[in-house]
Structure formats: C-alpha cells, structure tokens
C-alpha cells in the first residue's frame, strides 16, 4: 500500500534501513501517488538501485532493473524475437507439421526489462 504522506513514506523507508533525502522522498511520493514512472540517474554507487530495491520490498512488488548505457537500443531494452523458435516453426510448417506458422506472437517474444515493466502481475505494477 502506498504511504499516505511524504513523512510516512520516509518513515517506512527508514524502517527498511533506507534514509531518504527530503527531495527524493517528495519525488518518490508524487510518482507513487500519480502512478507515474520515476527515472533515477547518477554516478555508480550513489544508491539508485538500492532505492528501487527498498521501494519494491516496501510495496511488495517485483523489481525490474534496466541498466542504461550509451549504445543501448530499443531491442535490448524492450524485447527481442526468439529467432531459434521462429526457425523451428518455419521448418515444421514447411514439413506440413503445422497448419500455420504465425511467427509474430507472444510465444516468440523474449521480454526485456522495459516491456516487462509495462506488464502488471497479481501484486500490481513492478518497481
């Protein structure tokens, strides 16, 4: 459950051994209240992943980590096609073992972090 105030969010995070700065507490609170994503950026080791891990634990949600770097393209971030599976379907269709080879279904999709983050599960949207 999303804390009702910025102060209660800070207290809840502190109970999980993470002390929020006032600015980060307000940003997290507003993102949660408005159901909006919050992108954290900064140098390695400043605590971006730890904030996400703590928040995921607090909200009982799964954590999806997308590590961004120069050269990261949409295929690596969002999805990729399972070419080996598609090739096996093509071969099976060619041998008459399949009536139809629909190669572009979710069965042939390999979800990457960005696409996975868009899908909710029973616990709700991921962190």
PDB file of C-alpha atoms in Angstrom:
ATOM      1  CA  UNK A   1       0.000   0.000   0.000  1.00  0.00           C
ATOM      2  CA  UNK A   2       1.255   3.466  -0.887  1.00  0.00           C
ATOM      3  CA  UNK A   3       2.009   5.592   2.180  1.00  0.00           C
ATOM      4  CA  UNK A   4      -0.435   8.464   2.734  1.00  0.00           C
ATOM      5  CA  UNK A   5       2.133  11.219   3.274  1.00  0.00           C
ATOM      6  CA  UNK A   6       5.715  12.066   2.421  1.00  0.00           C
ATOM      7  CA  UNK A   7       6.587  11.675   6.102  1.00  0.00           C
ATOM      8  CA  UNK A   8       5.042   8.206   6.296  1.00  0.00           C
ATOM      9  CA  UNK A   9       6.932   7.184   3.149  1.00  0.00           C
ATOM     10  CA  UNK A  10      10.182   8.391   4.729  1.00  0.00           C
ATOM     11  CA  UNK A  11       9.389   6.502   7.937  1.00  0.00           C
ATOM     12  CA  UNK A  12       8.519   3.327   6.033  1.00  0.00           C
ATOM     13  CA  UNK A  13      11.722   3.500   4.007  1.00  0.00           C
ATOM     14  CA  UNK A  14      13.718   4.144   7.208  1.00  0.00           C
ATOM     15  CA  UNK A  15      12.141   1.018   8.704  1.00  0.00           C
ATOM     16  CA  UNK A  16      13.626  -0.814   5.682  1.00  0.00           C
ATOM     17  CA  UNK A  17      17.056   0.727   6.535  1.00  0.00           C
ATOM     18  CA  UNK A  18      16.981   3.373   3.804  1.00  0.00           C
ATOM     19  CA  UNK A  19      17.069   7.054   4.757  1.00  0.00           C
ATOM     20  CA  UNK A  20      15.563   9.333   2.097  1.00  0.00           C
ATOM     21  CA  UNK A  21      16.572  12.909   1.473  1.00  0.00           C
ATOM     22  CA  UNK A  22      13.631  15.302   1.518  1.00  0.00           C
ATOM     23  CA  UNK A  23      13.796  15.867  -2.247  1.00  0.00           C
ATOM     24  CA  UNK A  24      13.877  12.174  -3.073  1.00  0.00           C
ATOM     25  CA  UNK A  25      11.064  11.467  -0.608  1.00  0.00           C
ATOM     26  CA  UNK A  26       8.839  14.066  -2.298  1.00  0.00           C
ATOM     27  CA  UNK A  27       9.728  12.779  -5.784  1.00  0.00           C
ATOM     28  CA  UNK A  28       9.006   9.165  -4.834  1.00  0.00           C
ATOM     29  CA  UNK A  29       5.769  10.092  -3.081  1.00  0.00           C
ATOM     30  CA  UNK A  30       4.464  12.095  -6.042  1.00  0.00           C
ATOM     31  CA  UNK A  31       5.438   9.392  -8.549  1.00  0.00           C
ATOM     32  CA  UNK A  32       3.631   6.773  -6.455  1.00  0.00           C
ATOM     33  CA  UNK A  33       0.544   8.915  -5.863  1.00  0.00           C
ATOM     34  CA  UNK A  34       0.227   9.825  -9.538  1.00  0.00           C
ATOM     35  CA  UNK A  35       1.112   6.312 -10.779  1.00  0.00           C
ATOM     36  CA  UNK A  36       3.921   7.791 -12.837  1.00  0.00           C
ATOM     37  CA  UNK A  37       7.366   6.367 -13.564  1.00  0.00           C
ATOM     38  CA  UNK A  38      10.384   7.897 -11.904  1.00  0.00           C
ATOM     39  CA  UNK A  39      13.738   7.656 -13.629  1.00  0.00           C
ATOM     40  CA  UNK A  40      16.797   7.874 -11.414  1.00  0.00           C
ATOM     41  CA  UNK A  41      20.147   8.803 -12.850  1.00  0.00           C
ATOM     42  CA  UNK A  42      23.524   9.374 -11.312  1.00  0.00           C
ATOM     43  CA  UNK A  43      27.019   8.076 -10.894  1.00  0.00           C
ATOM     44  CA  UNK A  44      27.629   4.454  -9.996  1.00  0.00           C
ATOM     45  CA  UNK A  45      27.282   3.745  -6.301  1.00  0.00           C
ATOM     46  CA  UNK A  46      25.024   6.652  -5.308  1.00  0.00           C
ATOM     47  CA  UNK A  47      22.106   4.370  -4.387  1.00  0.00           C
ATOM     48  CA  UNK A  48      19.738   4.307  -7.375  1.00  0.00           C
ATOM     49  CA  UNK A  49      19.299   0.547  -7.329  1.00  0.00           C
ATOM     50  CA  UNK A  50      19.064   0.443  -3.539  1.00  0.00           C
ATOM     51  CA  UNK A  51      16.181   2.958  -3.603  1.00  0.00           C
ATOM     52  CA  UNK A  52      14.351   0.745  -6.092  1.00  0.00           C
ATOM     53  CA  UNK A  53      15.056  -2.455  -4.121  1.00  0.00           C
ATOM     54  CA  UNK A  54      13.840  -0.883  -0.884  1.00  0.00           C
ATOM     55  CA  UNK A  55      10.739   0.573  -2.518  1.00  0.00           C
ATOM     56  CA  UNK A  56       9.917  -2.767  -4.164  1.00  0.00           C
ATOM     57  CA  UNK A  57      10.216  -4.527  -0.802  1.00  0.00           C
ATOM     58  CA  UNK A  58       8.113  -1.852   0.906  1.00  0.00           C
ATOM     59  CA  UNK A  59       5.327  -2.139  -1.679  1.00  0.00           C
ATOM     60  CA  UNK A  60       5.667  -5.932  -2.084  1.00  0.00           C
ATOM     61  CA  UNK A  61       6.262  -5.558  -5.806  1.00  0.00           C
ATOM     62  CA  UNK A  62       8.758  -7.166  -8.110  1.00  0.00           C
ATOM     63  CA  UNK A  63      11.820  -5.187  -9.108  1.00  0.00           C
ATOM     64  CA  UNK A  64      12.787  -4.854 -12.744  1.00  0.00           C
ATOM     65  CA  UNK A  65      16.244  -3.431 -13.295  1.00  0.00           C
ATOM     66  CA  UNK A  66      17.093  -1.736 -16.575  1.00  0.00           C
ATOM     67  CA  UNK A  67      20.718  -0.737 -16.762  1.00  0.00           C
ATOM     68  CA  UNK A  68      21.086   2.092 -19.267  1.00  0.00           C
ATOM     69  CA  UNK A  69      24.302   2.808 -21.096  1.00  0.00           C
ATOM     70  CA  UNK A  70      25.432   4.547 -24.245  1.00  0.00           C
ATOM     71  CA  UNK A  71      24.540   2.399 -27.232  1.00  0.00           C
ATOM     72  CA  UNK A  72      21.528   0.730 -25.587  1.00  0.00           C
ATOM     73  CA  UNK A  73      18.872   0.356 -28.272  1.00  0.00           C
ATOM     74  CA  UNK A  74      15.162  -0.409 -28.109  1.00  0.00           C
ATOM     75  CA  UNK A  75      15.688  -4.095 -28.951  1.00  0.00           C
ATOM     76  CA  UNK A  76      17.921  -4.670 -25.955  1.00  0.00           C
ATOM     77  CA  UNK A  77      15.679  -2.629 -23.648  1.00  0.00           C
ATOM     78  CA  UNK A  78      12.168  -3.674 -24.739  1.00  0.00           C
ATOM     79  CA  UNK A  79      12.016  -7.035 -26.492  1.00  0.00           C
ATOM     80  CA  UNK A  80      13.675  -9.427 -28.852  1.00  0.00           C
ATOM     81  CA  UNK A  81      12.290 -12.132 -31.096  1.00  0.00           C
ATOM     82  CA  UNK A  82      13.155 -15.733 -30.317  1.00  0.00           C
ATOM     83  CA  UNK A  83      14.711 -16.478 -33.704  1.00  0.00           C
ATOM     84  CA  UNK A  84      15.545 -20.104 -32.891  1.00  0.00           C
ATOM     85  CA  UNK A  85      11.903 -20.829 -32.041  1.00  0.00           C
ATOM     86  CA  UNK A  86      10.728 -18.994 -35.159  1.00  0.00           C
ATOM     87  CA  UNK A  87      13.095 -21.030 -37.344  1.00  0.00           C
ATOM     88  CA  UNK A  88      11.798 -24.278 -35.839  1.00  0.00           C
ATOM     89  CA  UNK A  89       8.232 -23.155 -36.596  1.00  0.00           C
ATOM     90  CA  UNK A  90       9.177 -22.325 -40.176  1.00  0.00           C
ATOM     91  CA  UNK A  91      10.778 -25.755 -40.612  1.00  0.00           C
ATOM     92  CA  UNK A  92       7.769 -27.510 -39.068  1.00  0.00           C
ATOM     93  CA  UNK A  93       5.397 -25.563 -41.301  1.00  0.00           C
ATOM     94  CA  UNK A  94       7.490 -26.470 -44.340  1.00  0.00           C
ATOM     95  CA  UNK A  95       7.257 -30.151 -43.441  1.00  0.00           C
ATOM     96  CA  UNK A  96       3.487 -29.938 -43.084  1.00  0.00           C
ATOM     97  CA  UNK A  97       3.572 -30.402 -39.318  1.00  0.00           C
ATOM     98  CA  UNK A  98       1.931 -27.032 -38.684  1.00  0.00           C
ATOM     99  CA  UNK A  99      -1.070 -25.610 -40.470  1.00  0.00           C
ATOM    100  CA  UNK A 100       0.017 -22.049 -39.833  1.00  0.00           C
ATOM    101  CA  UNK A 101       3.238 -20.525 -38.659  1.00  0.00           C
ATOM    102  CA  UNK A 102       2.384 -17.225 -37.013  1.00  0.00           C
ATOM    103  CA  UNK A 103       5.888 -16.117 -36.184  1.00  0.00           C
ATOM    104  CA  UNK A 104       5.000 -12.849 -34.502  1.00  0.00           C
ATOM    105  CA  UNK A 105       3.078 -13.957 -31.417  1.00  0.00           C
ATOM    106  CA  UNK A 106       3.882 -13.505 -27.744  1.00  0.00           C
ATOM    107  CA  UNK A 107       5.092 -17.117 -27.714  1.00  0.00           C
ATOM    108  CA  UNK A 108       8.043 -15.987 -29.827  1.00  0.00           C
ATOM    109  CA  UNK A 109       8.754 -12.843 -27.840  1.00  0.00           C
ATOM    110  CA  UNK A 110      11.595 -12.560 -25.352  1.00  0.00           C
ATOM    111  CA  UNK A 111      10.655  -9.828 -22.903  1.00  0.00           C
ATOM    112  CA  UNK A 112      13.382  -7.414 -21.911  1.00  0.00           C
ATOM    113  CA  UNK A 113      13.152  -5.128 -18.857  1.00  0.00           C
ATOM    114  CA  UNK A 114      11.213  -2.279 -20.487  1.00  0.00           C
ATOM    115  CA  UNK A 115       8.403  -4.467 -21.836  1.00  0.00           C
ATOM    116  CA  UNK A 116       8.353  -6.493 -18.629  1.00  0.00           C
ATOM    117  CA  UNK A 117       7.919  -3.266 -16.654  1.00  0.00           C
ATOM    118  CA  UNK A 118       4.763  -2.439 -18.599  1.00  0.00           C
ATOM    119  CA  UNK A 119       3.060  -5.657 -17.544  1.00  0.00           C
ATOM    120  CA  UNK A 120       1.295  -5.913 -14.204  1.00  0.00           C
ATOM    121  CA  UNK A 121       1.042  -9.111 -12.217  1.00  0.00           C
ATOM    122  CA  UNK A 122      -1.191 -10.050  -9.279  1.00  0.00           C
ATOM    123  CA  UNK A 123       0.782  -7.760  -6.953  1.00  0.00           C
ATOM    124  CA  UNK A 124       0.464  -4.748  -9.257  1.00  0.00           C
ATOM    125  CA  UNK A 125       2.851  -2.775 -11.409  1.00  0.00           C
ATOM    126  CA  UNK A 126       6.535  -3.515 -10.810  1.00  0.00           C
ATOM    127  CA  UNK A 127       9.096  -1.089  -9.420  1.00  0.00           C
TER     128      UNK A 127
END
